[in-house]
Short mmCIF file of C-alpha atoms in Angstrom, two decimals:
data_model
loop_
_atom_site.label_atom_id
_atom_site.label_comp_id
_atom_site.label_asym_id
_atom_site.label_seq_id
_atom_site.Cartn_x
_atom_site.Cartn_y
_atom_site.Cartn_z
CA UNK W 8 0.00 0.00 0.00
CA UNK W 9 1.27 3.59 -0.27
CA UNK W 10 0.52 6.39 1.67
CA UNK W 11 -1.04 10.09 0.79
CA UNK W 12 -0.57 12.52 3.33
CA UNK W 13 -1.48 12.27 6.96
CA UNK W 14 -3.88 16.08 7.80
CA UNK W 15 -5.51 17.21 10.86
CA UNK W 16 -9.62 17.63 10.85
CA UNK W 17 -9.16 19.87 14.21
CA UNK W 18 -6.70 21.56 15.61
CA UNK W 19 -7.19 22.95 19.65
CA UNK W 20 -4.34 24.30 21.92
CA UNK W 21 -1.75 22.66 20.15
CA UNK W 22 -3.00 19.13 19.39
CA UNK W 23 -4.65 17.13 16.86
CA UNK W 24 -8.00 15.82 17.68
CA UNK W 25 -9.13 14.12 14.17
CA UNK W 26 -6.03 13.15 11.77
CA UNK W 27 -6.36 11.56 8.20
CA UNK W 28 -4.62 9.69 5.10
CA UNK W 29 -5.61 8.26 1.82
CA UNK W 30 -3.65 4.51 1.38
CA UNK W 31 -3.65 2.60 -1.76
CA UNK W 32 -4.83 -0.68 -1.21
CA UNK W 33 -5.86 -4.31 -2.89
CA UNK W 34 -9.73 -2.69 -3.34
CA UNK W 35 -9.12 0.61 -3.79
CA UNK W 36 -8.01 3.75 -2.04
CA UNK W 37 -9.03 3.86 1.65
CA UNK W 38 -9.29 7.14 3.94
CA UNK W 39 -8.43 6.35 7.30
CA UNK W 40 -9.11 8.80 9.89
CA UNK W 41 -8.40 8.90 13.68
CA UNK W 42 -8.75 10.56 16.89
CA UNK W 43 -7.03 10.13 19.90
CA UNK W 44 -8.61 7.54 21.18
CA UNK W 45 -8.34 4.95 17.78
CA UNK W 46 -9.23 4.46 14.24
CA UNK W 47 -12.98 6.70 13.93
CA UNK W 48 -13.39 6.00 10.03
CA UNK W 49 -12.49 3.77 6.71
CA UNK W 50 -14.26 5.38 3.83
CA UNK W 51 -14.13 3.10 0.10
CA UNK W 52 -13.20 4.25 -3.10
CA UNK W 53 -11.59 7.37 -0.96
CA UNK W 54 -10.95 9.74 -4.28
CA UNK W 55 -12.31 12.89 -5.56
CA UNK W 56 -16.19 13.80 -4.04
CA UNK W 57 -16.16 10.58 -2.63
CA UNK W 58 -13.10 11.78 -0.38
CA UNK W 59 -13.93 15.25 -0.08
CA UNK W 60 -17.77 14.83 1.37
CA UNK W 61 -15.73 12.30 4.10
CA UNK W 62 -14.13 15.09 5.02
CA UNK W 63 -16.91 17.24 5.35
CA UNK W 64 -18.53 14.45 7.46
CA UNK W 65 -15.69 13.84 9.47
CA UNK W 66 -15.12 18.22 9.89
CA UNK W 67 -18.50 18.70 11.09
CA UNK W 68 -18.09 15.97 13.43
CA UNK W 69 -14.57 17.09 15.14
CA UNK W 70 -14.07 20.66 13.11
CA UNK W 71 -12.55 22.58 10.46
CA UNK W 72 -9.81 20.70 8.64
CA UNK W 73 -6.43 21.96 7.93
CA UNK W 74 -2.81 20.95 6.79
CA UNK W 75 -0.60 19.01 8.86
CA UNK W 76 3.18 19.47 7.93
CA UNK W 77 5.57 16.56 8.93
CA UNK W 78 6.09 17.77 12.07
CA UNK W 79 2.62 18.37 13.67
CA UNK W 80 1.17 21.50 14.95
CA UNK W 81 3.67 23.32 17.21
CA UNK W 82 3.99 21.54 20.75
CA UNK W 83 2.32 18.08 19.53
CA UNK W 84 3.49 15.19 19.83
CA UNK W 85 2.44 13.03 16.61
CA UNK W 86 4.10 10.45 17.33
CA UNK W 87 3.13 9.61 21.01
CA UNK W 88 0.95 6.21 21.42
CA UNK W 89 -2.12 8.07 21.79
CA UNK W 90 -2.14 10.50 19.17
CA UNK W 91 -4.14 10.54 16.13
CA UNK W 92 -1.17 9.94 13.60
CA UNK W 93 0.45 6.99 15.86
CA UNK W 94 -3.41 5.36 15.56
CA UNK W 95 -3.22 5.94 11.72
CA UNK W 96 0.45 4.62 11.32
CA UNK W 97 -0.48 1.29 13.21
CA UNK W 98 -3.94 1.03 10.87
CA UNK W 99 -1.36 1.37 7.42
CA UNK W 100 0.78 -1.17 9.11
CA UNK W 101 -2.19 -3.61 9.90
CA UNK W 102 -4.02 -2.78 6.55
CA UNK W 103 -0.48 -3.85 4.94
CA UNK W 104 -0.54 -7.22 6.92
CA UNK W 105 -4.51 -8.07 6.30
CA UNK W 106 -3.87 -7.66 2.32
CA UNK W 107 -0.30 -9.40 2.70
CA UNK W 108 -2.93 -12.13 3.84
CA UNK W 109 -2.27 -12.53 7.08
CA UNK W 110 -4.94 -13.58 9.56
CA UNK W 111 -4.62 -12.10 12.97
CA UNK W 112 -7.15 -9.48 13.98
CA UNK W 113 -6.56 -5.77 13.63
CA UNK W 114 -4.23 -4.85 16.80
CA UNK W 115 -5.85 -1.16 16.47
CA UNK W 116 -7.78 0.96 18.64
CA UNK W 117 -10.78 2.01 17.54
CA UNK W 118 -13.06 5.54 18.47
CA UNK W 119 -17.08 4.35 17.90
CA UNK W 120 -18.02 7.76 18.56
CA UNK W 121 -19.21 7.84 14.89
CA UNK W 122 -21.71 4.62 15.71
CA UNK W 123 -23.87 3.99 18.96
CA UNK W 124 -26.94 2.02 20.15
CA UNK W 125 -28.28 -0.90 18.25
CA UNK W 126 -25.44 -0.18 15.81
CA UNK W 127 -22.62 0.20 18.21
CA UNK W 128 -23.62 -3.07 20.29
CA UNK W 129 -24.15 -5.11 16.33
CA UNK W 130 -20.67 -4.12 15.06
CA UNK W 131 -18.67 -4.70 18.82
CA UNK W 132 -20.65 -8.19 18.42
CA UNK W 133 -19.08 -8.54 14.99
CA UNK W 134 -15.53 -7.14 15.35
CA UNK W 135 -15.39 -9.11 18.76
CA UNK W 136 -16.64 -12.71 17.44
CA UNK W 137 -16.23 -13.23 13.30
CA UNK W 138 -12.87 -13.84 12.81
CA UNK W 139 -10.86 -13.94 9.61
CA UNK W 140 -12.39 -16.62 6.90
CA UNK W 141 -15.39 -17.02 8.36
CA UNK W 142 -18.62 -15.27 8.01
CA UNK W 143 -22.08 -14.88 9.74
CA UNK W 144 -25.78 -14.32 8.86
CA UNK W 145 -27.86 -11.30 9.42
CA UNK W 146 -30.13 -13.76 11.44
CA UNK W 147 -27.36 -15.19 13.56
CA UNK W 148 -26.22 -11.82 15.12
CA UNK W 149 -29.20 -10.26 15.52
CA UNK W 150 -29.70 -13.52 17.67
CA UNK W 151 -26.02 -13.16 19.16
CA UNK W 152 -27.23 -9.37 20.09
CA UNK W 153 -30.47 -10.74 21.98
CA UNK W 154 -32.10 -8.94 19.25
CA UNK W 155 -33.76 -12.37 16.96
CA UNK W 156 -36.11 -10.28 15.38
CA UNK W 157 -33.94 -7.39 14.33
CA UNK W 158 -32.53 -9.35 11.21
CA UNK W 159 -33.73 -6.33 8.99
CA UNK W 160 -31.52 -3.58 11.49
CA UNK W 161 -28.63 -5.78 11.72
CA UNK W 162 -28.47 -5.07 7.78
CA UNK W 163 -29.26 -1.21 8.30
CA UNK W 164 -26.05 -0.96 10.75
CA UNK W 165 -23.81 -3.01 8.29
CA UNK W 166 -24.36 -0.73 6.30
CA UNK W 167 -23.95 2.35 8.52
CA UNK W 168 -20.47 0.33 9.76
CA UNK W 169 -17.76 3.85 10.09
CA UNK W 170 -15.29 1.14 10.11
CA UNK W 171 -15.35 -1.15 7.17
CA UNK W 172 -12.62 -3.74 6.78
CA UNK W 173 -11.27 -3.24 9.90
CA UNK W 174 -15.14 -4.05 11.43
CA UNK W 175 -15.87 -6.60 9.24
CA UNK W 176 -19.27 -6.37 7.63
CA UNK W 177 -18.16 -8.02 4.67
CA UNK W 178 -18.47 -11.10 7.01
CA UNK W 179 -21.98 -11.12 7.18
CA UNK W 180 -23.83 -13.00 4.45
CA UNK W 181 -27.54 -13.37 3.40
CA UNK W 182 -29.00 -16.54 5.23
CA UNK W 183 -29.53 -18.56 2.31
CA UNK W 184 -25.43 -17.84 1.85
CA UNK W 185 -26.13 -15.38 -0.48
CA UNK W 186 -23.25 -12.58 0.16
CA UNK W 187 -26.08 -10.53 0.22
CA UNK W 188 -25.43 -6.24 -0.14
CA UNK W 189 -22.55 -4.13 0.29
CA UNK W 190 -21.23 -0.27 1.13
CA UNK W 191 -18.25 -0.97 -0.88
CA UNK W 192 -20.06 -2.74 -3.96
CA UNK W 193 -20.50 -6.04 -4.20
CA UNK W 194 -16.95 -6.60 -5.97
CA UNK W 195 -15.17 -5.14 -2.58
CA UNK W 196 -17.05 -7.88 -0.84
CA UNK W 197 -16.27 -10.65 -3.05
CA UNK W 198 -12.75 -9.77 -3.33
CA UNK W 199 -12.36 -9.48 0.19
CA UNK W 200 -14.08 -12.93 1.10
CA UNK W 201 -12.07 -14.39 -1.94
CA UNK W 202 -8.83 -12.72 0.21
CA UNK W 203 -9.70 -14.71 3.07
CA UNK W 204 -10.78 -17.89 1.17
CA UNK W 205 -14.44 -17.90 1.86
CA UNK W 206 -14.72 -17.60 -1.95
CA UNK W 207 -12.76 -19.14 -4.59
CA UNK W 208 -10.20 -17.91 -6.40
CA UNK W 209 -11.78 -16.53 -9.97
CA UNK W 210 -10.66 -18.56 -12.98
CA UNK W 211 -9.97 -15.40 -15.06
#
């Protein structure tokens, strides 16, 4: 993967509350952004309007964006475990891993200030118990969620996942096995499944 340039959303009294960067990846370009606390947001196909209305998501959610030069705003500390940019580096590192194919989980903090409720408690549920190369139905984690009848929702929050990839709502299939829909298009799904062999390989 390569990297575009890391950029503040907010700035306040000398630190970085909402940082961001564009990587090239397997599917695409993917914006990461993150806060202090861990990885807020992975955004698909991360060029042009597509990239530019994240940002105006992600500004009116933490504030105005602005540059970031190498260095950071005068007096922060970029690279310290807890800021924003530290967050982002680890994500690159683990995105690199996942589409070097390997298997572990994501060893990134994540911010769900972007999700909460019924759609927080659905994609903790998934992150926490659908590992790599395997998947789940709609049905089944409504159920794990002591929610059987909220099939229907459990669809309406994988699609309202902030966290794609990394939360992995490409996991979830229809219950007939169908791979059912997708925020990323159905070829990001299937490529993604194919990546951790719960598809074949494509002949051609």
């Amino acid at each position: 993967m390569t990297d575009g340039p890391v950029e503040p959303v907010n700035e306040t009294a000398g630190a970085v509350s909402c940082a961001w960067t564009v990587r090239d990846t397997a599917i695409g370009p993917l914006l990461l952004a993150a806060t202090e606390k861990g990885l807020v947001n992975v955004v698909f196909h991360a060029r042009g309007h597509v990239r530019d209305q994240a940002l105006a998501r992600l500004s009116g959610r933490f504030g105005t964006a602005a540059p970031l030069d190498g260095a950071g705003p005068a007096g922060s500390d970029t690279g310290a475990p807890s800021s924003p940019a530290a967050h982002l580096e680890s994500a690159g590192r683990a995105l690199a891993d996942y589409f070097g194919g390997a298997p572990g989980p994501f060893p990134v903090p994540l911010d769900w200030s972007l999700t909460g409720g019924f759609h927080e408690r659905v994609l903790r549920e998934l992150a926490a118990s659908v590992p790599y190369g395997t998947t789940v139905g709609y049905q089944d984690l409504a159920v794990r969620v002591g929610e059987p009848g909220a099939a229907r929702a459990v669809g309406v929050a994988m699609g309202a996942n902030p966290l794609p990839v990394v939360v992995p709502c490409h996991r979830v299939l229809e219950s007939s096995g169908r791979i059912g829909g997708f925020g990323g298009g159905l070829e990001t799904k299937r490529t993604l499944l194919t990546l951790e062999g719960v598809l074949p390989e494509p002949l051609f």
